[in-house]
XYZ file of N, CA and C in Angstrom:
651
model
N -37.813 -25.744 -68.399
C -36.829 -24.686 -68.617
C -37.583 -23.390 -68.826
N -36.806 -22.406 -68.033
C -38.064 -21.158 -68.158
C -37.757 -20.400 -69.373
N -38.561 -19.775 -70.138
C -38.634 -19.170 -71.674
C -38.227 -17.643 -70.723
N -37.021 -17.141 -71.782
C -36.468 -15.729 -71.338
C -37.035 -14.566 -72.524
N -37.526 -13.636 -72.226
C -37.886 -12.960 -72.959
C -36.626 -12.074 -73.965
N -37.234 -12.115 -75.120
C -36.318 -11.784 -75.994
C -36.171 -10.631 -77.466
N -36.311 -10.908 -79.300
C -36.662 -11.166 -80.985
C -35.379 -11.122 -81.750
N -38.468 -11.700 -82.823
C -38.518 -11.991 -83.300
C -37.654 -11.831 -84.305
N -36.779 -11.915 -83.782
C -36.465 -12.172 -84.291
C -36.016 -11.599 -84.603
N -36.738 -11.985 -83.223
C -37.220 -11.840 -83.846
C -37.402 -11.736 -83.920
N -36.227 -10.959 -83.564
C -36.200 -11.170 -83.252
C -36.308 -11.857 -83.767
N -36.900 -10.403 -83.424
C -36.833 -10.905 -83.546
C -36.838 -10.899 -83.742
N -36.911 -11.349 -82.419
C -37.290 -11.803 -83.474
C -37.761 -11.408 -83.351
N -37.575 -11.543 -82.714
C -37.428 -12.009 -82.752
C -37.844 -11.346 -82.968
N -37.818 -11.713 -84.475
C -38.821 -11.945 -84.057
C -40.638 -12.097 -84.495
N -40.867 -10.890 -83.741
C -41.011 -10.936 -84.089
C -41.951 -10.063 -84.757
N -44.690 -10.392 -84.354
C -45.478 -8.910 -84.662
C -46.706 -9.108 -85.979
N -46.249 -8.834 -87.313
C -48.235 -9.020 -87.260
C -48.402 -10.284 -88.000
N -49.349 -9.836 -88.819
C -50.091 -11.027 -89.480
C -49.539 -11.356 -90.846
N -50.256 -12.420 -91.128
C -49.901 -12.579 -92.429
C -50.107 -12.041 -93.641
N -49.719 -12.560 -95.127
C -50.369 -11.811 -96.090
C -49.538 -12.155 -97.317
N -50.053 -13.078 -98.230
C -50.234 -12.599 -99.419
C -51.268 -12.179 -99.133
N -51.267 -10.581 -99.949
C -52.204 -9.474 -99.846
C -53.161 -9.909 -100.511
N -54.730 -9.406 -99.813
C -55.250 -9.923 -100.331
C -56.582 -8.593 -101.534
N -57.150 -8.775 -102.395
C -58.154 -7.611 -103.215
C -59.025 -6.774 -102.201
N -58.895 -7.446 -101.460
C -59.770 -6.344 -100.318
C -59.684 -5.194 -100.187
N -60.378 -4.027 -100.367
C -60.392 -2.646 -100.115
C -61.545 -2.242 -99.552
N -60.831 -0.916 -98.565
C -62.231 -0.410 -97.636
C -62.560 -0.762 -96.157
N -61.634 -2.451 -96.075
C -61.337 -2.664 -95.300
C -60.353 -2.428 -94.626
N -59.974 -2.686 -93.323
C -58.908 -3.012 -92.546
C -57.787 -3.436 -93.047
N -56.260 -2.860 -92.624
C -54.705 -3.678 -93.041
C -55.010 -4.957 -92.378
N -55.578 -5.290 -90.749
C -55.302 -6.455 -90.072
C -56.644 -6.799 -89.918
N -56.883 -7.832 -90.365
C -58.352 -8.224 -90.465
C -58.603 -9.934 -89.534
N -59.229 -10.597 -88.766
C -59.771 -11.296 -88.659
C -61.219 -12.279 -89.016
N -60.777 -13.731 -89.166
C -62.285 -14.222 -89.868
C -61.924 -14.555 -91.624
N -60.662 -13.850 -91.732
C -60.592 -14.041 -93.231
C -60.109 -13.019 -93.624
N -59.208 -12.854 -94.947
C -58.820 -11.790 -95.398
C -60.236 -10.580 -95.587
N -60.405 -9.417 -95.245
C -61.179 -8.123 -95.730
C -62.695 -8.917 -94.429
N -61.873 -9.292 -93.336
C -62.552 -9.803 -92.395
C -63.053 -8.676 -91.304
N -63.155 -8.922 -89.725
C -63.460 -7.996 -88.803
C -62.209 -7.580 -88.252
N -61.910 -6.235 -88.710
C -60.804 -5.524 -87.541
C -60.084 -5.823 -86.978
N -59.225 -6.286 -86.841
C -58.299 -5.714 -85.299
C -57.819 -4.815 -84.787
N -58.146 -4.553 -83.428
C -58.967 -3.152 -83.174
C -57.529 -2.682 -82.116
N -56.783 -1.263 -82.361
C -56.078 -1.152 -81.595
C -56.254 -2.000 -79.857
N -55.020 -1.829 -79.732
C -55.102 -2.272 -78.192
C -54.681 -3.910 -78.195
N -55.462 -4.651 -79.559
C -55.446 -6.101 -78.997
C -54.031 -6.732 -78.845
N -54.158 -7.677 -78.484
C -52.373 -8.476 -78.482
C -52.351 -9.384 -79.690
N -51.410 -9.614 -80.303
C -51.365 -10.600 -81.013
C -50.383 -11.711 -80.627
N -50.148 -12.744 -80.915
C -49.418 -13.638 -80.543
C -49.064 -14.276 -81.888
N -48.028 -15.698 -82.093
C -47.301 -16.653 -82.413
C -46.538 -17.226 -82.103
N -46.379 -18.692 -82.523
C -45.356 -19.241 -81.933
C -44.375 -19.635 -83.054
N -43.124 -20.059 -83.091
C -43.134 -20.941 -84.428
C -43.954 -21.944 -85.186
N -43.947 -21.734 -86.713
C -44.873 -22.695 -87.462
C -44.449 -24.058 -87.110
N -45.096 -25.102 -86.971
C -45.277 -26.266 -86.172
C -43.851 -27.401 -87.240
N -43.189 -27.448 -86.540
C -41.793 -28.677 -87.747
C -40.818 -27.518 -87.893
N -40.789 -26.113 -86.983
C -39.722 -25.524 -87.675
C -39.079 -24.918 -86.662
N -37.684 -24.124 -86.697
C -36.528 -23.966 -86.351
C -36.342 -22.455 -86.120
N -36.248 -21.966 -85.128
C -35.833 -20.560 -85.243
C -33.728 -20.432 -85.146
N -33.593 -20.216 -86.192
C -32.099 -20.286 -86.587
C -31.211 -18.954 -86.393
N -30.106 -18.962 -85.960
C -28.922 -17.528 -86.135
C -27.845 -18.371 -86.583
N -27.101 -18.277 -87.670
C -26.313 -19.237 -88.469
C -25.206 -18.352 -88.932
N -23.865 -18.942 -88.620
C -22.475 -17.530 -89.223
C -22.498 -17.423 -90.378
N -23.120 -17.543 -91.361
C -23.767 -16.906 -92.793
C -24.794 -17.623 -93.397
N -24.940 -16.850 -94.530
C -26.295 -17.130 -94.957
C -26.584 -18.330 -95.937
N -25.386 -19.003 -95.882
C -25.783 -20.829 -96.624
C -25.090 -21.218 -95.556
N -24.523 -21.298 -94.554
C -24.262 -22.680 -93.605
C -25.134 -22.953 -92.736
N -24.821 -23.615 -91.842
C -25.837 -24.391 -90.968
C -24.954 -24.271 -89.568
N -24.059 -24.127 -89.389
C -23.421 -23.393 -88.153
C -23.817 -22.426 -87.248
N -24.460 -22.602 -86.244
C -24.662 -21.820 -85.144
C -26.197 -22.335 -84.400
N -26.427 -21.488 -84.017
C -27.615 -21.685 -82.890
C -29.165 -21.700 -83.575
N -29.487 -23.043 -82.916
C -31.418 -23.809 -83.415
C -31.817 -23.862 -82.305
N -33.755 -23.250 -82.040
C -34.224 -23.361 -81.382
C -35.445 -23.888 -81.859
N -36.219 -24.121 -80.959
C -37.829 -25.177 -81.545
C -38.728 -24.562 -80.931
N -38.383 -24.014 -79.929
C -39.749 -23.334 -79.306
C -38.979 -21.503 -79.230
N -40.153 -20.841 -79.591
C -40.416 -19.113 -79.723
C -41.305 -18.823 -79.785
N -41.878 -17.888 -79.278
C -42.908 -16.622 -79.354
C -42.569 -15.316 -79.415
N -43.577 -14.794 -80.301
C -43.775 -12.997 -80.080
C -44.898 -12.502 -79.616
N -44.881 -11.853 -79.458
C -45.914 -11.073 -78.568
C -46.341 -8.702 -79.445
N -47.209 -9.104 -79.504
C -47.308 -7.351 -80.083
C -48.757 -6.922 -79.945
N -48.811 -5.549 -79.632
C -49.729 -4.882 -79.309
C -50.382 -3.852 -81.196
N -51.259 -4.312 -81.376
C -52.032 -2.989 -82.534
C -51.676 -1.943 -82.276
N -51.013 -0.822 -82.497
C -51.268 0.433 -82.214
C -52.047 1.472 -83.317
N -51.932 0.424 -84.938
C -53.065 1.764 -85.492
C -53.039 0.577 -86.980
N -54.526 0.460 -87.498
C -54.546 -0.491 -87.892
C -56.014 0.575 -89.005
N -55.152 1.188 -90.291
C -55.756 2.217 -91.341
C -56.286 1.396 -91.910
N -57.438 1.704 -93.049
C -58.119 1.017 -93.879
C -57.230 0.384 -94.692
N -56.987 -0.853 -95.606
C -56.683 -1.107 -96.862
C -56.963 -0.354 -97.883
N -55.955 0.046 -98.896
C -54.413 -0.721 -99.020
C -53.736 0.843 -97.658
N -53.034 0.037 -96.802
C -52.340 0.756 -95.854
C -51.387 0.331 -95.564
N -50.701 0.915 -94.091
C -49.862 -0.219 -93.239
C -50.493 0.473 -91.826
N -50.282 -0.978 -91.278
C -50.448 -1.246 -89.895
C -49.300 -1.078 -89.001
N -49.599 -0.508 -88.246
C -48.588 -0.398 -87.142
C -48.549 -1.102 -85.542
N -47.597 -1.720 -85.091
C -47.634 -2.555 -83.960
C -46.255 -2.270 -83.094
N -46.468 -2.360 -81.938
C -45.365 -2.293 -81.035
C -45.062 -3.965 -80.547
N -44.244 -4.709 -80.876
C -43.220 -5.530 -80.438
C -42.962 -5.470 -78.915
N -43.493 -6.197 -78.191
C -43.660 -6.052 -76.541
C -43.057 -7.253 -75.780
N -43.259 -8.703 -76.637
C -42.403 -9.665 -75.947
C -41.886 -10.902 -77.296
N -40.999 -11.210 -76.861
C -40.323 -12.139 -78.440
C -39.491 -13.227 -76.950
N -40.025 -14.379 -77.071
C -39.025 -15.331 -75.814
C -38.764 -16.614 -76.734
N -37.727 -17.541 -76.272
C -36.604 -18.249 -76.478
C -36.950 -19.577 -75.440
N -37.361 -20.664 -75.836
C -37.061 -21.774 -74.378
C -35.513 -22.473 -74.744
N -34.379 -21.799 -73.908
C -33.539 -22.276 -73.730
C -33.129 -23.356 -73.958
N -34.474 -24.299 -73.332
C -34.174 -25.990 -73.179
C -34.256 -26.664 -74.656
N -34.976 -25.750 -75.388
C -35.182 -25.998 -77.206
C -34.100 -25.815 -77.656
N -32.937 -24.888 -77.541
C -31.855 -24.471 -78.038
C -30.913 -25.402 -78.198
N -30.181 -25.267 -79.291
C -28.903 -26.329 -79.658
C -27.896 -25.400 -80.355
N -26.612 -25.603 -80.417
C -25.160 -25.067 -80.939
C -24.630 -25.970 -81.151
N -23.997 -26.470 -82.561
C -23.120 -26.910 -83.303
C -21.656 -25.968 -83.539
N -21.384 -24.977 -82.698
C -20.610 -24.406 -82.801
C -19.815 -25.215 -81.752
N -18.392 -24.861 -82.759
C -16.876 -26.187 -82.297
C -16.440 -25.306 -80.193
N -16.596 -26.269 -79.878
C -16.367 -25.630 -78.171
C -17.541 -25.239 -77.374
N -18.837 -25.283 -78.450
C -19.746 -24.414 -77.326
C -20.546 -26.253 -76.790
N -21.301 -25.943 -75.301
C -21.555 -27.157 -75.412
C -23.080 -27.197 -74.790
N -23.517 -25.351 -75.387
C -25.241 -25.591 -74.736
C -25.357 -24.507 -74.875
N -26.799 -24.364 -75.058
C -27.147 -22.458 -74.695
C -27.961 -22.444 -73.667
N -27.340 -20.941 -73.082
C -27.723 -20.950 -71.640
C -29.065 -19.610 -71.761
N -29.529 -19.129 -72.666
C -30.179 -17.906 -73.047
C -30.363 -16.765 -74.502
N -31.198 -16.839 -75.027
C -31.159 -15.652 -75.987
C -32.193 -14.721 -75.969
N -31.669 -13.585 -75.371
C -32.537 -12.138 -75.097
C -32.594 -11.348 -76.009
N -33.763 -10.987 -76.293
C -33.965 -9.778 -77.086
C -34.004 -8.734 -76.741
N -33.165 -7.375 -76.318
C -32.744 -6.541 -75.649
C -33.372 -5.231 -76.528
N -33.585 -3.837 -75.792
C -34.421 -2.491 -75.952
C -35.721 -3.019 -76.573
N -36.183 -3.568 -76.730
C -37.926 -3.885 -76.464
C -38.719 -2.903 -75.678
N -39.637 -1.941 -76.288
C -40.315 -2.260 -77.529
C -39.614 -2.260 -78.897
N -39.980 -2.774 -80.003
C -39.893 -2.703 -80.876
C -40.820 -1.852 -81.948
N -40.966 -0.807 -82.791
C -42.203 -1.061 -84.232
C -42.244 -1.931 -85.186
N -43.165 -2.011 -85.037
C -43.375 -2.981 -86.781
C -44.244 -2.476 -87.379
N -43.817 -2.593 -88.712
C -45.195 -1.691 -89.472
C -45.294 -3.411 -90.590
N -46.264 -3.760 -90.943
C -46.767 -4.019 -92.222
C -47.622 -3.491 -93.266
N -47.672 -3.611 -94.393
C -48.404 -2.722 -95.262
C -49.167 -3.675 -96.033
N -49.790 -4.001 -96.895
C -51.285 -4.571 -97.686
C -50.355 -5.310 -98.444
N -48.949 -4.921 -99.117
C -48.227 -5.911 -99.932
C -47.899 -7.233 -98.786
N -47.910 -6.341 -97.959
C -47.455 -7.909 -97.003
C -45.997 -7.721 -96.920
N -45.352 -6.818 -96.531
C -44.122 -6.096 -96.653
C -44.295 -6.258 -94.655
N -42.947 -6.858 -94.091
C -43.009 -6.503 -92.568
C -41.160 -5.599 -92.107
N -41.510 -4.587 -91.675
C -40.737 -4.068 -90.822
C -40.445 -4.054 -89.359
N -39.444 -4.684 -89.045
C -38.881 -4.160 -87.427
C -38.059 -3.253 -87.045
N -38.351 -1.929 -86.333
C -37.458 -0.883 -86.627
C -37.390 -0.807 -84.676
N -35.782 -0.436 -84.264
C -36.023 -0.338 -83.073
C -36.511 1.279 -82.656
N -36.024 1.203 -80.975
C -36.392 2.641 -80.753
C -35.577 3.808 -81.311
N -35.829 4.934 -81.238
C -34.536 6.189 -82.024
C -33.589 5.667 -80.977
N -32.396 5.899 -82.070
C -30.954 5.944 -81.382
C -30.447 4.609 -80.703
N -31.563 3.505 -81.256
C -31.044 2.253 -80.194
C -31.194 1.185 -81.656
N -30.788 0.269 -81.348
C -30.766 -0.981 -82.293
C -31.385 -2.364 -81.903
N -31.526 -3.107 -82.970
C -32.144 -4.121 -82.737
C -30.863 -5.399 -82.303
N -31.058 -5.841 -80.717
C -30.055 -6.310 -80.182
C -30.163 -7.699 -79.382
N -29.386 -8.683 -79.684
C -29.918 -9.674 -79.684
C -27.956 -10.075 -78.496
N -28.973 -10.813 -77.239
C -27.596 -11.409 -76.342
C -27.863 -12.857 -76.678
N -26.480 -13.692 -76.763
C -26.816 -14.932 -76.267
C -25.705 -15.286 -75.799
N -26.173 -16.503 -74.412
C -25.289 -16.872 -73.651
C -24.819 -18.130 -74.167
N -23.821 -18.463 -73.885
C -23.539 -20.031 -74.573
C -22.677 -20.592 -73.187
N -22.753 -21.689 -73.075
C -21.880 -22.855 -72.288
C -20.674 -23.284 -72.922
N -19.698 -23.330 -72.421
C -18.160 -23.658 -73.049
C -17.651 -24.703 -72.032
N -16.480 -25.162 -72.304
C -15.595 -25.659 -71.455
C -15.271 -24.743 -70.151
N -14.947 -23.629 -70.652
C -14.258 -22.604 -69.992
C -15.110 -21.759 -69.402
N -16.249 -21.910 -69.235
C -17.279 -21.247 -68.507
C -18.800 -20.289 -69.832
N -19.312 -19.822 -68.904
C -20.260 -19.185 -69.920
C -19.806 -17.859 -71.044
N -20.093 -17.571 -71.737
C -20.079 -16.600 -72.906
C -21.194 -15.685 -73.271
N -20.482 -14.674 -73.457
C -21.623 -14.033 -73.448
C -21.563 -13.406 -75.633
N -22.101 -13.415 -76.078
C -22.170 -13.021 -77.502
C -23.598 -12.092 -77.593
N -22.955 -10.416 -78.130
C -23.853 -9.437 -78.067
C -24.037 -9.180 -79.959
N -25.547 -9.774 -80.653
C -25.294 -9.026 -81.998
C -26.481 -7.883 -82.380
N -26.013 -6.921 -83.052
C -26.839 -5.583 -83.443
C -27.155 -5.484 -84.764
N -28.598 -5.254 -85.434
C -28.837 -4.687 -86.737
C -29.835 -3.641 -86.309
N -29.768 -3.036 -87.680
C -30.393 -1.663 -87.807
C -31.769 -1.656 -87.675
N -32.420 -3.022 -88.585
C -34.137 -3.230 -88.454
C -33.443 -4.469 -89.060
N -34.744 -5.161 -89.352
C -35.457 -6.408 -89.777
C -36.717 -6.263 -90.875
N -36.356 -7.224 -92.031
C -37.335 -7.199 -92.798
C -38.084 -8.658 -93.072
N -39.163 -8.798 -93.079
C -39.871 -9.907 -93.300
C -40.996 -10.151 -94.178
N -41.811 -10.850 -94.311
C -42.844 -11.100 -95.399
C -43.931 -11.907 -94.525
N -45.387 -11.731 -94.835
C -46.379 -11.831 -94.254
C -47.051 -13.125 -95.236
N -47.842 -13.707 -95.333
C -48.949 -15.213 -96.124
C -49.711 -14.787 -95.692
N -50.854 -14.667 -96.074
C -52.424 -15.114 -95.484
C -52.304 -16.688 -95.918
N -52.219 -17.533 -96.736
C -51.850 -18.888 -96.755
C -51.941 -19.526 -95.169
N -51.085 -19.160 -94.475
C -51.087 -19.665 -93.116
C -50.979 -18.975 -92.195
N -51.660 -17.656 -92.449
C -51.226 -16.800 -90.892
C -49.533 -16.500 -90.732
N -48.904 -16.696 -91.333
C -47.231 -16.503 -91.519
C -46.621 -15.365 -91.521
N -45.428 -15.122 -90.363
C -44.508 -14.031 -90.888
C -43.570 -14.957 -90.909
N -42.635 -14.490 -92.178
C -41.112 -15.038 -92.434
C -39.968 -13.819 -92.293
N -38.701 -14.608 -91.809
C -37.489 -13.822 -91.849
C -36.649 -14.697 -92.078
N -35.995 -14.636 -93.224
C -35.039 -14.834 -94.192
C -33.867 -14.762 -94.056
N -32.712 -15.147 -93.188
C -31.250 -14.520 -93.514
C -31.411 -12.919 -93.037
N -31.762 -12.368 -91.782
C -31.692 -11.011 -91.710
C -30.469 -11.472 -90.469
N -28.971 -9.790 -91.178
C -27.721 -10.112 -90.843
C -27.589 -9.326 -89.536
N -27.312 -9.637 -88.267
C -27.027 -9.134 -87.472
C -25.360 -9.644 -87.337
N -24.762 -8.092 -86.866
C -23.039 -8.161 -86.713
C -22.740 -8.284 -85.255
N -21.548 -8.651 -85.051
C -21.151 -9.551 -83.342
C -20.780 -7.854 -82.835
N -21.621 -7.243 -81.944
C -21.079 -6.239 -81.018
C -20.266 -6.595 -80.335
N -20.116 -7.485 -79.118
C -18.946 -8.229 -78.269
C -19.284 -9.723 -78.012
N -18.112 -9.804 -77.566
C -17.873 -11.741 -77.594
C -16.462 -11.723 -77.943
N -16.270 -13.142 -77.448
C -15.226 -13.712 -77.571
C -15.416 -14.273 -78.866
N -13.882 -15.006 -79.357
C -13.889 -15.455 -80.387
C -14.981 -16.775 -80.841
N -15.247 -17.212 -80.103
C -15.837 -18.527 -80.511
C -17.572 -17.846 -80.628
N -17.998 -16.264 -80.658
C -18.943 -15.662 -81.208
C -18.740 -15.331 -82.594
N -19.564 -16.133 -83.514
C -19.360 -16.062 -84.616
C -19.551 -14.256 -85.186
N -18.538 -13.910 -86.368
C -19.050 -12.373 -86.636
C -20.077 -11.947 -87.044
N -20.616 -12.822 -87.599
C -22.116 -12.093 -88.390
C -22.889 -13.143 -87.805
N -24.502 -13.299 -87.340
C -25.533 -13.932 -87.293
C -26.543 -13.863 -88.102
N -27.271 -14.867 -89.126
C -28.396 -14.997 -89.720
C -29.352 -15.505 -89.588
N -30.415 -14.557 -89.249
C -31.363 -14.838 -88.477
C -32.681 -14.955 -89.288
N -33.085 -16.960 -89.670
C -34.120 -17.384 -89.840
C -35.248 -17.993 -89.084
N -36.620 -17.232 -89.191
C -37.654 -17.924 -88.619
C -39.057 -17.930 -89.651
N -39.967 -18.814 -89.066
C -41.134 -18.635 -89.480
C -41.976 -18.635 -88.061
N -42.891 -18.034 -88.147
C -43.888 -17.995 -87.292
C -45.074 -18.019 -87.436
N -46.310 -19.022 -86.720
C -47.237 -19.324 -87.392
C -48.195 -20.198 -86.421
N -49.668 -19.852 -86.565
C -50.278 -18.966 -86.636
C -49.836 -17.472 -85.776
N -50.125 -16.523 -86.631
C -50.088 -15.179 -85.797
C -51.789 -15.106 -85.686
N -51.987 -14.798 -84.095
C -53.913 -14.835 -83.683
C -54.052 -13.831 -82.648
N -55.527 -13.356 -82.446
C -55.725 -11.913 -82.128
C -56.786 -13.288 -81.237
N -56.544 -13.236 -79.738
C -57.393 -13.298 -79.235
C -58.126 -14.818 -79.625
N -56.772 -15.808 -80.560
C -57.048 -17.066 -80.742
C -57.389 -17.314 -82.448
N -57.755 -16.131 -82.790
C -58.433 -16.074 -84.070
C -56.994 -15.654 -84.832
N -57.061 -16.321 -86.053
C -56.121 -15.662 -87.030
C -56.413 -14.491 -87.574
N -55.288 -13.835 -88.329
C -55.025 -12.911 -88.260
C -54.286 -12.550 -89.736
N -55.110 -11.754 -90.385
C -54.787 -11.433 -92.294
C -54.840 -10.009 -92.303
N -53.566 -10.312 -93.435
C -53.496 -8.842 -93.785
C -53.948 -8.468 -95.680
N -54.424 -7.364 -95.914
C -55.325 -7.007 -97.011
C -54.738 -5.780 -97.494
């Protein structure tokens, strides 16, 4: 099944973008460090990657304690360094690809009977993280962070469009980890059987520069 580009979340997600971080005492160094927290650089330009942390679920759920709506097993993000200040700072990254394998996807929603796609729409994204280990996804001016998904029905395909303003997440050095928590995106269009609000949980893990993990300080 071919992976559609999308986010982190995430998007994304997707989605999703940098590294991890409980922050670590390091100063003098680098926000995004490789080799170890207050490690070697990551040096504008590089890509970073993740996939989901290995046993886990990238979720959009019609609120924030049920279990209703759309699970996927396989995701990636994708982000470029764009400026990466000494510690204590924040780092800045552009959000370039966040994808979805369809064939991972499942809906427990009453009538739907498959997902046919979930895109992460106006990509690029920013993300900034800072030394607390604080992660931001902010879209472009004047545009939002916009998430399509298609679903399979009886009655043919569906289309469900949802929008938030940004995305907030949290970074580990523990495992290379970004988390997103219950961040609420509202139903732009859809039919009824598009739930109104989406909550959008992931973890992602390892985040790696070129294979190498990737800490933030």
């Amino acid at each position: 099944m071919r992976t559609r580009t999308l986010l982190a979340l995430a998007g994304a997600a997707t989605a999703l973008t940098v590294a991890a971080a409980v922050p670590s005492s390091a100063t003098g160094g680098a926000v995004l460090t490789t080799g170890g927290a207050g490690g070697t650089a990551a040096a504008v330009g590089d890509t970073l990657t993740a996939p989901l942390a290995a046993g886990t679920s990238a979720t959009l759920y019609s609120s924030a304690t049920g279990t209703s709506g759309v699970s996927c097993r396989t995701s990636q993000f994708t982000a470029t360094v764009a400026d990466n200040p000494a510690a204590p700072g924040t780092a800045t990254e552009s959000v370039t690809g966040h994808s979805f394998d369809a064939g991972g996807c499942t809906s427990n929603v009453t009538g739907v009977l498959g997902v046919s796609s979930i895109v992460i729409d106006n990509l690029p994204y920013t993300a900034t993280v800072t030394s607390a280990g604080v992660l931001t996804v902010s879209p472009p001016g004047g545009s939002t962070i916009q998430t399509t998904v298609k679903l399979r029905t009886l009655l043919g395909t569906i289309t469900c469009v949802y929008r938030a303003e940004s995305l907030t997440g949290t970074a580990d050095n523990g495992d290379s980890s970004i988390n997103f928590t219950n961040q609420r995106f509202t139903r732009y269009s859809g039919s009824s059987l598009c739930f109104a609000n989406g909550y959008f949980t992931a973890k992602y893990a390892p985040v790696t520069d070129a294979g190498a993990p990737v800490y933030v300080n």
